[in-house]
Amino acid sequence: MATTDQSRCSNAGDAAQPAVAVVADLPREALPRHVAIIMDGNGRWAQAQGLPRVEGHRQGVSSVRRTTEHAARIGLEQLTLYCLSSENWRRPAAELEFLMCLLEKYMIEERDLIMRENIRVRMIGRREGLPASTLAELDRTVELSRGNTGMTLCLAINYGARDEIAAAARQLAEDVGSGTLEPAAIDEACFASKLSTAGMPDPDLLIRTAGEMRVSNFLLWQISYAEIWVTQACWPEFDEALLEEALVDFARRDRRFGGLSTT
Ligand code: IPE
Ligand code: IPE
Ligand code: MG
């Protein structure tokens, strides 16, 4: 029978770990290569301040800025941010319009930081439905940063994992239909190569702000073995200290990948 007795279920690795309080004390191999963040709670944060929901989105851009800069300085290989889901189109037109304007403005205003920190920007998600002017600024930033060799900043915009998986399946079916691919050659690596994240490492750590315990159609294939870290803080409150807290906690996890503990 399942037990809720913490002493019997506790992570065996925890007791053996030295108390590390800051990321600077961690060896490089204890850090995740790829951190993905579901930036949630903008609306709730604004409402709690007596402000309109969109003010939460505006404030959220500051969190994006400080998180990106700090992640790049720590030396993470990749940071993926969930900016807009394919399901977010269910929101009121005015909020969506505001988000598009904000995205466009972000693309222009953050170029200095992106180039200064040697960050390479990529986008995943469907271009269809996004305004041409937003896409143009996004493309400009992607192009400008193409040669950068530091952290990859992957922006998930109009992204939905089920849509991404269905598109990959469709592509594989077309390849089989045209005779360029044998069905027997479709394995995990082949499938992953058809996803929009092809060539990227899978996220090691998935952070969600605002307390919700769900993944909301984000990187369903890629997060198979990601460690999940949820904070009650809303995205506009997220800062360097919370990122460090998540990274330190990640370093204490015992990742078994279906095998047995090595500690
Ligand atoms: C996340 O904050 C931003 C987007 C989904 C674009 P929300 O807007 O979802 O904020 P809550 O969850 O309603 O508080
Ligand atoms: C997930 O947040 C999408 C983004 C952060 C862009 P939502 O606010 O859309 O998720 P649900 O609706 O609470 O699942
Ligand atoms: Mg939300």
PDB file of C-alpha atoms and ligand atoms in Angstrom:
ATOM      1  CA  MET A   1       0.000   0.000   0.000  1.00  0.00           C
ATOM      2  CA  ALA A   2       1.184   3.533  -0.720  1.00  0.00           C
ATOM      3  CA  THR A   3       2.540   5.376   2.283  1.00  0.00           C
ATOM      4  CA  THR A   4       2.693   9.056   3.096  1.00  0.00           C
ATOM      5  CA  ASP A   5       5.306   8.476   5.808  1.00  0.00           C
ATOM      6  CA  GLN A   6       7.991  11.019   4.906  1.00  0.00           C
ATOM      7  CA  SER A   7      10.720   9.100   6.711  1.00  0.00           C
ATOM      8  CA  ARG A   8      10.112   6.131   4.444  1.00  0.00           C
ATOM      9  CA  CYS A   9       9.705   8.152   1.264  1.00  0.00           C
ATOM     10  CA  SER A  10      12.394  10.789   1.751  1.00  0.00           C
ATOM     11  CA  ASN A  11      14.993  11.397  -0.939  1.00  0.00           C
ATOM     12  CA  ALA A  12      17.979   9.310   0.131  1.00  0.00           C
ATOM     13  CA  GLY A  13      20.350  11.770  -1.572  1.00  0.00           C
ATOM     14  CA  ASP A  14      19.291  14.737   0.554  1.00  0.00           C
ATOM     15  CA  ALA A  15      20.984  13.795   3.803  1.00  0.00           C
ATOM     16  CA  ALA A  16      24.318  13.242   2.096  1.00  0.00           C
ATOM     17  CA  GLN A  17      24.307  16.613   0.324  1.00  0.00           C
ATOM     18  CA  PRO A  18      26.247  19.498   1.869  1.00  0.00           C
ATOM     19  CA  ALA A  19      24.122  22.579   2.483  1.00  0.00           C
ATOM     20  CA  VAL A  20      24.758  24.785  -0.547  1.00  0.00           C
ATOM     21  CA  ALA A  21      23.075  28.153  -0.437  1.00  0.00           C
ATOM     22  CA  VAL A  22      24.310  29.834  -3.600  1.00  0.00           C
ATOM     23  CA  VAL A  23      24.835  28.779  -7.171  1.00  0.00           C
ATOM     24  CA  ALA A  24      28.422  30.087  -7.150  1.00  0.00           C
ATOM     25  CA  ASP A  25      29.315  27.234  -4.762  1.00  0.00           C
ATOM     26  CA  LEU A  26      28.003  24.553  -7.123  1.00  0.00           C
ATOM     27  CA  PRO A  27      30.194  22.675  -9.597  1.00  0.00           C
ATOM     28  CA  ARG A  28      29.210  23.239 -13.236  1.00  0.00           C
ATOM     29  CA  GLU A  29      27.984  19.656 -13.634  1.00  0.00           C
ATOM     30  CA  ALA A  30      25.460  20.164 -10.820  1.00  0.00           C
ATOM     31  CA  LEU A  31      23.665  22.831 -12.845  1.00  0.00           C
ATOM     32  CA  PRO A  32      21.019  22.124 -15.472  1.00  0.00           C
ATOM     33  CA  ARG A  33      22.066  22.590 -19.090  1.00  0.00           C
ATOM     34  CA  HIS A  34      18.591  23.735 -20.039  1.00  0.00           C
ATOM     35  CA  VAL A  35      16.015  25.517 -17.887  1.00  0.00           C
ATOM     36  CA  ALA A  36      12.465  25.987 -19.191  1.00  0.00           C
ATOM     37  CA  ILE A  37      10.035  28.371 -17.494  1.00  0.00           C
ATOM     38  CA  ILE A  38       6.241  28.590 -17.551  1.00  0.00           C
ATOM     39  CA  MET A  39       5.925  32.290 -16.750  1.00  0.00           C
ATOM     40  CA  ASP A  40       2.528  32.341 -15.080  1.00  0.00           C
ATOM     41  CA  GLY A  41       0.563  34.635 -12.778  1.00  0.00           C
ATOM     42  CA  ASN A  42       0.909  38.012 -14.480  1.00  0.00           C
ATOM     43  CA  GLY A  43      -2.832  38.643 -14.288  1.00  0.00           C
ATOM     44  CA  ARG A  44      -3.156  37.519 -10.672  1.00  0.00           C
ATOM     45  CA  TRP A  45      -0.211  39.673  -9.632  1.00  0.00           C
ATOM     46  CA  ALA A  46      -1.770  42.749 -11.273  1.00  0.00           C
ATOM     47  CA  GLN A  47      -5.189  42.079  -9.798  1.00  0.00           C
ATOM     48  CA  ALA A  48      -3.673  41.735  -6.331  1.00  0.00           C
ATOM     49  CA  GLN A  49      -2.192  45.226  -6.776  1.00  0.00           C
ATOM     50  CA  GLY A  50      -5.531  46.608  -7.952  1.00  0.00           C
ATOM     51  CA  LEU A  51      -4.139  47.025 -11.482  1.00  0.00           C
ATOM     52  CA  PRO A  52      -5.510  45.848 -14.838  1.00  0.00           C
ATOM     53  CA  ARG A  53      -4.240  42.396 -15.927  1.00  0.00           C
ATOM     54  CA  VAL A  54      -2.080  43.844 -18.689  1.00  0.00           C
ATOM     55  CA  GLU A  55       0.055  45.698 -16.128  1.00  0.00           C
ATOM     56  CA  GLY A  56       1.151  42.251 -14.957  1.00  0.00           C
ATOM     57  CA  HIS A  57       2.351  41.465 -18.463  1.00  0.00           C
ATOM     58  CA  ARG A  58       4.223  44.774 -18.613  1.00  0.00           C
ATOM     59  CA  GLN A  59       5.878  44.076 -15.271  1.00  0.00           C
ATOM     60  CA  GLY A  60       6.626  40.515 -16.413  1.00  0.00           C
ATOM     61  CA  VAL A  61       8.994  41.876 -19.056  1.00  0.00           C
ATOM     62  CA  SER A  62      11.301  43.106 -16.258  1.00  0.00           C
ATOM     63  CA  SER A  63      11.349  39.566 -14.865  1.00  0.00           C
ATOM     64  CA  VAL A  64      12.252  38.245 -18.311  1.00  0.00           C
ATOM     65  CA  ARG A  65      15.102  40.741 -18.495  1.00  0.00           C
ATOM     66  CA  ARG A  66      16.647  39.963 -15.092  1.00  0.00           C
ATOM     67  CA  THR A  67      16.136  36.202 -15.422  1.00  0.00           C
ATOM     68  CA  THR A  68      17.710  36.098 -18.877  1.00  0.00           C
ATOM     69  CA  GLU A  69      20.683  38.191 -17.827  1.00  0.00           C
ATOM     70  CA  HIS A  70      21.290  36.161 -14.683  1.00  0.00           C
ATOM     71  CA  ALA A  71      20.895  32.815 -16.462  1.00  0.00           C
ATOM     72  CA  ALA A  72      23.407  33.903 -19.114  1.00  0.00           C
ATOM     73  CA  ARG A  73      25.891  35.070 -16.480  1.00  0.00           C
ATOM     74  CA  ILE A  74      25.574  31.818 -14.537  1.00  0.00           C
ATOM     75  CA  GLY A  75      26.499  30.088 -17.779  1.00  0.00           C
ATOM     76  CA  LEU A  76      23.362  28.075 -18.522  1.00  0.00           C
ATOM     77  CA  GLU A  77      23.401  26.612 -22.005  1.00  0.00           C
ATOM     78  CA  GLN A  78      19.732  27.287 -22.708  1.00  0.00           C
ATOM     79  CA  LEU A  79      16.781  29.132 -21.252  1.00  0.00           C
ATOM     80  CA  THR A  80      13.348  28.526 -22.790  1.00  0.00           C
ATOM     81  CA  LEU A  81      10.511  30.881 -21.882  1.00  0.00           C
ATOM     82  CA  TYR A  82       6.831  30.112 -22.483  1.00  0.00           C
ATOM     83  CA  CYS A  83       5.584  33.481 -23.717  1.00  0.00           C
ATOM     84  CA  LEU A  84       2.286  32.591 -25.412  1.00  0.00           C
ATOM     85  CA  SER A  85       0.528  29.260 -25.757  1.00  0.00           C
ATOM     86  CA  SER A  86      -1.602  28.163 -28.689  1.00  0.00           C
ATOM     87  CA  GLU A  87      -4.481  28.081 -26.191  1.00  0.00           C
ATOM     88  CA  ASN A  88      -3.960  31.683 -25.082  1.00  0.00           C
ATOM     89  CA  TRP A  89      -5.936  32.816 -28.182  1.00  0.00           C
ATOM     90  CA  ARG A  90      -9.006  32.125 -26.042  1.00  0.00           C
ATOM     91  CA  ARG A  91      -8.286  35.371 -24.186  1.00  0.00           C
ATOM     92  CA  PRO A  92      -9.948  38.726 -24.896  1.00  0.00           C
ATOM     93  CA  ALA A  93      -8.748  40.441 -28.083  1.00  0.00           C
ATOM     94  CA  ALA A  94      -7.546  43.514 -26.177  1.00  0.00           C
ATOM     95  CA  GLU A  95      -5.248  41.445 -23.939  1.00  0.00           C
ATOM     96  CA  LEU A  96      -3.819  39.597 -26.957  1.00  0.00           C
ATOM     97  CA  GLU A  97      -3.232  42.861 -28.779  1.00  0.00           C
ATOM     98  CA  PHE A  98      -1.391  44.209 -25.752  1.00  0.00           C
ATOM     99  CA  LEU A  99       0.751  41.057 -25.579  1.00  0.00           C
ATOM    100  CA  MET A 100       1.708  41.371 -29.261  1.00  0.00           C
ATOM    101  CA  CYS A 101       2.736  45.014 -28.808  1.00  0.00           C
ATOM    102  CA  LEU A 102       4.727  44.098 -25.720  1.00  0.00           C
ATOM    103  CA  LEU A 103       6.493  41.298 -27.565  1.00  0.00           C
ATOM    104  CA  GLU A 104       7.399  43.614 -30.410  1.00  0.00           C
ATOM    105  CA  LYS A 105       8.702  46.262 -28.028  1.00  0.00           C
ATOM    106  CA  TYR A 106      10.663  43.620 -26.099  1.00  0.00           C
ATOM    107  CA  MET A 107      12.335  42.443 -29.306  1.00  0.00           C
ATOM    108  CA  ILE A 108      13.567  45.953 -30.006  1.00  0.00           C
ATOM    109  CA  GLU A 109      14.477  47.044 -26.482  1.00  0.00           C
ATOM    110  CA  GLU A 110      16.285  43.865 -25.434  1.00  0.00           C
ATOM    111  CA  ARG A 111      18.675  43.748 -28.406  1.00  0.00           C
ATOM    112  CA  ASP A 112      21.396  45.576 -26.488  1.00  0.00           C
ATOM    113  CA  LEU A 113      21.226  43.106 -23.604  1.00  0.00           C
ATOM    114  CA  ILE A 114      21.096  40.133 -25.960  1.00  0.00           C
ATOM    115  CA  MET A 115      24.188  41.258 -27.869  1.00  0.00           C
ATOM    116  CA  ARG A 116      26.053  42.387 -24.739  1.00  0.00           C
ATOM    117  CA  GLU A 117      25.512  39.007 -23.066  1.00  0.00           C
ATOM    118  CA  ASN A 118      26.349  37.043 -26.249  1.00  0.00           C
ATOM    119  CA  ILE A 119      22.887  35.415 -26.242  1.00  0.00           C
ATOM    120  CA  ARG A 120      21.499  33.580 -29.265  1.00  0.00           C
ATOM    121  CA  VAL A 121      17.728  33.959 -29.687  1.00  0.00           C
ATOM    122  CA  ARG A 122      15.511  31.276 -31.226  1.00  0.00           C
ATOM    123  CA  MET A 123      11.759  30.950 -31.511  1.00  0.00           C
ATOM    124  CA  ILE A 124       9.516  27.903 -31.339  1.00  0.00           C
ATOM    125  CA  GLY A 125       5.782  27.986 -32.073  1.00  0.00           C
ATOM    126  CA  ARG A 126       3.519  28.813 -34.995  1.00  0.00           C
ATOM    127  CA  ARG A 127       4.107  32.018 -36.913  1.00  0.00           C
ATOM    128  CA  GLU A 128       0.544  31.947 -38.241  1.00  0.00           C
ATOM    129  CA  GLY A 129      -1.661  34.380 -36.332  1.00  0.00           C
ATOM    130  CA  LEU A 130       1.189  36.590 -35.115  1.00  0.00           C
ATOM    131  CA  PRO A 131       1.227  40.168 -36.499  1.00  0.00           C
ATOM    132  CA  ALA A 132       3.713  40.801 -39.319  1.00  0.00           C
ATOM    133  CA  SER A 133       5.366  43.659 -37.418  1.00  0.00           C
ATOM    134  CA  THR A 134       5.951  41.453 -34.346  1.00  0.00           C
ATOM    135  CA  LEU A 135       7.413  38.699 -36.524  1.00  0.00           C
ATOM    136  CA  ALA A 136       9.649  41.199 -38.331  1.00  0.00           C
ATOM    137  CA  GLU A 137      11.225  42.423 -35.069  1.00  0.00           C
ATOM    138  CA  LEU A 138      11.540  38.856 -33.810  1.00  0.00           C
ATOM    139  CA  ASP A 139      13.259  37.772 -37.037  1.00  0.00           C
ATOM    140  CA  ARG A 140      15.594  40.755 -36.834  1.00  0.00           C
ATOM    141  CA  THR A 141      16.693  39.780 -33.321  1.00  0.00           C
ATOM    142  CA  VAL A 142      17.105  36.113 -34.273  1.00  0.00           C
ATOM    143  CA  GLU A 143      19.201  37.114 -37.288  1.00  0.00           C
ATOM    144  CA  LEU A 144      21.290  39.668 -35.377  1.00  0.00           C
ATOM    145  CA  SER A 145      22.111  37.162 -32.622  1.00  0.00           C
ATOM    146  CA  ARG A 146      22.693  34.165 -34.916  1.00  0.00           C
ATOM    147  CA  GLY A 147      26.473  34.225 -34.472  1.00  0.00           C
ATOM    148  CA  ASN A 148      26.419  34.604 -30.693  1.00  0.00           C
ATOM    149  CA  THR A 149      28.052  31.769 -28.793  1.00  0.00           C
ATOM    150  CA  GLY A 150      26.669  32.161 -25.271  1.00  0.00           C
ATOM    151  CA  MET A 151      23.337  31.030 -23.859  1.00  0.00           C
ATOM    152  CA  THR A 152      20.486  30.181 -26.230  1.00  0.00           C
ATOM    153  CA  LEU A 153      17.299  32.040 -25.346  1.00  0.00           C
ATOM    154  CA  CYS A 154      14.413  30.106 -26.848  1.00  0.00           C
ATOM    155  CA  LEU A 155      11.090  31.962 -26.909  1.00  0.00           C
ATOM    156  CA  ALA A 156       7.992  29.765 -27.126  1.00  0.00           C
ATOM    157  CA  ILE A 157       5.452  32.003 -28.828  1.00  0.00           C
ATOM    158  CA  ASN A 158       2.080  30.716 -30.038  1.00  0.00           C
ATOM    159  CA  TYR A 159       3.457  27.332 -28.973  1.00  0.00           C
ATOM    160  CA  GLY A 160       1.523  24.155 -28.230  1.00  0.00           C
ATOM    161  CA  ALA A 161       3.223  20.819 -27.651  1.00  0.00           C
ATOM    162  CA  ARG A 162       0.398  18.671 -29.016  1.00  0.00           C
ATOM    163  CA  ASP A 163       0.363  20.717 -32.206  1.00  0.00           C
ATOM    164  CA  GLU A 164       4.150  20.340 -32.441  1.00  0.00           C
ATOM    165  CA  ILE A 165       3.942  16.552 -31.990  1.00  0.00           C
ATOM    166  CA  ALA A 166       1.129  16.243 -34.547  1.00  0.00           C
ATOM    167  CA  ALA A 167       3.167  18.303 -37.041  1.00  0.00           C
ATOM    168  CA  ALA A 168       6.169  16.003 -36.520  1.00  0.00           C
ATOM    169  CA  ALA A 169       3.981  12.934 -37.094  1.00  0.00           C
ATOM    170  CA  ARG A 170       2.592  14.522 -40.262  1.00  0.00           C
ATOM    171  CA  GLN A 171       6.104  15.239 -41.537  1.00  0.00           C
ATOM    172  CA  LEU A 172       7.185  11.653 -40.861  1.00  0.00           C
ATOM    173  CA  ALA A 173       4.101  10.328 -42.663  1.00  0.00           C
ATOM    174  CA  GLU A 174       4.910  12.517 -45.669  1.00  0.00           C
ATOM    175  CA  ASP A 175       8.513  11.271 -45.696  1.00  0.00           C
ATOM    176  CA  VAL A 176       7.322   7.663 -45.594  1.00  0.00           C
ATOM    177  CA  GLY A 177       4.746   8.412 -48.304  1.00  0.00           C
ATOM    178  CA  SER A 178       7.364   9.905 -50.603  1.00  0.00           C
ATOM    179  CA  GLY A 179       9.658   6.947 -50.017  1.00  0.00           C
ATOM    180  CA  THR A 180      12.470   8.908 -48.314  1.00  0.00           C
ATOM    181  CA  LEU A 181      11.938   7.258 -44.926  1.00  0.00           C
ATOM    182  CA  GLU A 182      11.401   3.657 -43.832  1.00  0.00           C
ATOM    183  CA  PRO A 183       8.802   3.267 -41.020  1.00  0.00           C
ATOM    184  CA  ALA A 184      11.312   1.045 -39.205  1.00  0.00           C
ATOM    185  CA  ALA A 185      13.728   4.000 -39.055  1.00  0.00           C
ATOM    186  CA  ILE A 186      11.315   6.047 -36.896  1.00  0.00           C
ATOM    187  CA  ASP A 187      12.813   5.920 -33.430  1.00  0.00           C
ATOM    188  CA  GLU A 188      12.958   8.502 -30.620  1.00  0.00           C
ATOM    189  CA  ALA A 189      15.891  10.378 -32.143  1.00  0.00           C
ATOM    190  CA  CYS A 190      14.230  10.470 -35.568  1.00  0.00           C
ATOM    191  CA  PHE A 191      10.982  11.759 -34.037  1.00  0.00           C
ATOM    192  CA  ALA A 192      12.803  14.403 -31.977  1.00  0.00           C
ATOM    193  CA  SER A 193      14.566  15.613 -35.118  1.00  0.00           C
ATOM    194  CA  LYS A 194      11.164  16.621 -36.544  1.00  0.00           C
ATOM    195  CA  LEU A 195      10.182  18.725 -33.514  1.00  0.00           C
ATOM    196  CA  SER A 196      10.757  22.479 -33.439  1.00  0.00           C
ATOM    197  CA  THR A 197      13.326  21.905 -30.702  1.00  0.00           C
ATOM    198  CA  ALA A 198      15.545  19.707 -32.922  1.00  0.00           C
ATOM    199  CA  GLY A 199      19.167  20.080 -31.901  1.00  0.00           C
ATOM    200  CA  MET A 200      18.382  21.534 -28.461  1.00  0.00           C
ATOM    201  CA  PRO A 201      19.073  19.639 -25.246  1.00  0.00           C
ATOM    202  CA  ASP A 202      15.929  18.542 -23.362  1.00  0.00           C
ATOM    203  CA  PRO A 203      15.066  20.756 -20.378  1.00  0.00           C
ATOM    204  CA  ASP A 204      16.616  19.444 -17.165  1.00  0.00           C
ATOM    205  CA  LEU A 205      14.631  21.811 -14.985  1.00  0.00           C
ATOM    206  CA  LEU A 206      11.081  23.059 -15.509  1.00  0.00           C
ATOM    207  CA  ILE A 207      10.097  26.065 -13.410  1.00  0.00           C
ATOM    208  CA  ARG A 208       6.504  27.245 -13.053  1.00  0.00           C
ATOM    209  CA  THR A 209       5.534  30.414 -11.240  1.00  0.00           C
ATOM    210  CA  ALA A 210       2.188  31.186  -9.536  1.00  0.00           C
ATOM    211  CA  GLY A 211       1.730  27.789  -7.954  1.00  0.00           C
ATOM    212  CA  GLU A 212      -0.171  25.829 -10.585  1.00  0.00           C
ATOM    213  CA  MET A 213       0.757  22.144 -10.735  1.00  0.00           C
ATOM    214  CA  ARG A 214       0.322  21.576 -14.463  1.00  0.00           C
ATOM    215  CA  VAL A 215       2.324  21.790 -17.652  1.00  0.00           C
ATOM    216  CA  SER A 216      -0.268  23.524 -19.870  1.00  0.00           C
ATOM    217  CA  ASN A 217       0.791  21.946 -23.181  1.00  0.00           C
ATOM    218  CA  PHE A 218       4.458  22.971 -22.824  1.00  0.00           C
ATOM    219  CA  LEU A 219       7.232  20.805 -24.301  1.00  0.00           C
ATOM    220  CA  LEU A 220       5.394  17.542 -23.575  1.00  0.00           C
ATOM    221  CA  TRP A 221       7.907  15.361 -25.425  1.00  0.00           C
ATOM    222  CA  GLN A 222      10.979  17.207 -24.167  1.00  0.00           C
ATOM    223  CA  ILE A 223      10.199  17.340 -20.419  1.00  0.00           C
ATOM    224  CA  SER A 224      10.005  13.545 -19.990  1.00  0.00           C
ATOM    225  CA  TYR A 225      12.716  13.604 -17.337  1.00  0.00           C
ATOM    226  CA  ALA A 226      12.796  17.281 -16.377  1.00  0.00           C
ATOM    227  CA  GLU A 227      12.838  18.089 -12.670  1.00  0.00           C
ATOM    228  CA  ILE A 228       9.845  20.262 -11.787  1.00  0.00           C
ATOM    229  CA  TRP A 229      10.106  23.263  -9.472  1.00  0.00           C
ATOM    230  CA  VAL A 230       7.022  25.326  -8.667  1.00  0.00           C
ATOM    231  CA  THR A 231       7.006  28.599  -6.764  1.00  0.00           C
ATOM    232  CA  GLN A 232       4.001  30.472  -5.372  1.00  0.00           C
ATOM    233  CA  ALA A 233       5.573  33.727  -6.558  1.00  0.00           C
ATOM    234  CA  CYS A 234       3.909  35.234  -9.602  1.00  0.00           C
ATOM    235  CA  TRP A 235       6.042  35.872 -12.672  1.00  0.00           C
ATOM    236  CA  PRO A 236       6.370  39.655 -12.101  1.00  0.00           C
ATOM    237  CA  GLU A 237       7.939  38.793  -8.707  1.00  0.00           C
ATOM    238  CA  PHE A 238      10.425  36.285 -10.110  1.00  0.00           C
ATOM    239  CA  ASP A 239      14.020  37.386  -9.703  1.00  0.00           C
ATOM    240  CA  GLU A 240      17.657  36.294  -9.509  1.00  0.00           C
ATOM    241  CA  ALA A 241      17.217  34.938  -5.970  1.00  0.00           C
ATOM    242  CA  LEU A 242      14.320  32.668  -6.970  1.00  0.00           C
ATOM    243  CA  LEU A 243      16.235  31.405 -10.005  1.00  0.00           C
ATOM    244  CA  GLU A 244      19.170  30.586  -7.716  1.00  0.00           C
ATOM    245  CA  GLU A 245      16.825  28.867  -5.258  1.00  0.00           C
ATOM    246  CA  ALA A 246      15.507  26.641  -8.053  1.00  0.00           C
ATOM    247  CA  LEU A 247      19.019  25.835  -9.282  1.00  0.00           C
ATOM    248  CA  VAL A 248      20.261  24.967  -5.798  1.00  0.00           C
ATOM    249  CA  ASP A 249      17.229  22.743  -5.284  1.00  0.00           C
ATOM    250  CA  PHE A 250      17.832  21.102  -8.665  1.00  0.00           C
ATOM    251  CA  ALA A 251      21.406  20.291  -7.627  1.00  0.00           C
ATOM    252  CA  ARG A 252      20.024  18.324  -4.672  1.00  0.00           C
ATOM    253  CA  ARG A 253      17.683  16.163  -6.754  1.00  0.00           C
ATOM    254  CA  ASP A 254      18.486  12.520  -7.297  1.00  0.00           C
ATOM    255  CA  ARG A 255      17.840  12.013 -11.020  1.00  0.00           C
ATOM    256  CA  ARG A 256      17.472   8.320 -11.682  1.00  0.00           C
ATOM    257  CA  PHE A 257      16.079   8.207 -15.235  1.00  0.00           C
ATOM    258  CA  GLY A 258      14.347   4.956 -14.380  1.00  0.00           C
ATOM    259  CA  GLY A 259      17.500   3.415 -12.938  1.00  0.00           C
ATOM    260  CA  LEU A 260      18.715   3.256  -9.365  1.00  0.00           C
ATOM    261  CA  SER A 261      20.177   5.979  -7.193  1.00  0.00           C
ATOM    262  CA  THR A 262      23.909   6.521  -7.626  1.00  0.00           C
ATOM    263  CA  THR A 263      24.316   8.324  -4.293  1.00  0.00           C
TER     264      THR A 263
HETATM  265  C1  IPE B   1       1.113  34.389 -17.821  1.00  0.00           C
HETATM  266  O1  IPE B   1       0.305  35.063 -16.930  1.00  0.00           O
HETATM  267  C2  IPE B   1       1.282  35.130 -19.137  1.00  0.00           C
HETATM  268  C3  IPE B   1       0.612  34.497 -20.277  1.00  0.00           C
HETATM  269  C4  IPE B   1      -0.030  33.362 -20.251  1.00  0.00           C
HETATM  270  C5  IPE B   1       0.704  35.210 -21.526  1.00  0.00           C
HETATM  271  P1  IPE B   1      -1.274  34.947 -16.985  1.00  0.00           P
HETATM  272  O2  IPE B   1      -1.803  36.016 -17.888  1.00  0.00           O
HETATM  273  O3  IPE B   1      -1.684  33.568 -17.338  1.00  0.00           O
HETATM  274  O4  IPE B   1      -1.666  35.279 -15.502  1.00  0.00           O
HETATM  275  P2  IPE B   1      -2.746  34.532 -14.613  1.00  0.00           P
HETATM  276  O5  IPE B   1      -2.403  33.088 -14.613  1.00  0.00           O
HETATM  277  O6  IPE B   1      -4.084  34.806 -15.258  1.00  0.00           O
HETATM  278  O7  IPE B   1      -2.617  35.164 -13.273  1.00  0.00           O
HETATM  279  C1  IPE B   2       0.678  28.865 -19.587  1.00  0.00           C
HETATM  280  O1  IPE B   2      -0.039  29.696 -18.742  1.00  0.00           O
HETATM  281  C2  IPE B   2       1.080  29.598 -20.833  1.00  0.00           C
HETATM  282  C3  IPE B   2       2.128  30.608 -20.667  1.00  0.00           C
HETATM  283  C4  IPE B   2       2.771  30.877 -19.570  1.00  0.00           C
HETATM  284  C5  IPE B   2       2.475  31.336 -21.863  1.00  0.00           C
HETATM  285  P1  IPE B   2      -1.637  29.737 -18.784  1.00  0.00           P
HETATM  286  O2  IPE B   2      -2.065  30.767 -17.830  1.00  0.00           O
HETATM  287  O3  IPE B   2      -2.106  29.904 -20.193  1.00  0.00           O
HETATM  288  O4  IPE B   2      -2.005  28.274 -18.301  1.00  0.00           O
HETATM  289  P2  IPE B   2      -3.375  27.707 -17.718  1.00  0.00           P
HETATM  290  O5  IPE B   2      -4.486  28.230 -18.577  1.00  0.00           O
HETATM  291  O6  IPE B   2      -3.482  28.209 -16.311  1.00  0.00           O
HETATM  292  O7  IPE B   2      -3.203  26.232 -17.765  1.00  0.00           O
HETATM  293 MG    MG B   3      -2.056  31.889 -16.241  1.00  0.00          MG
END
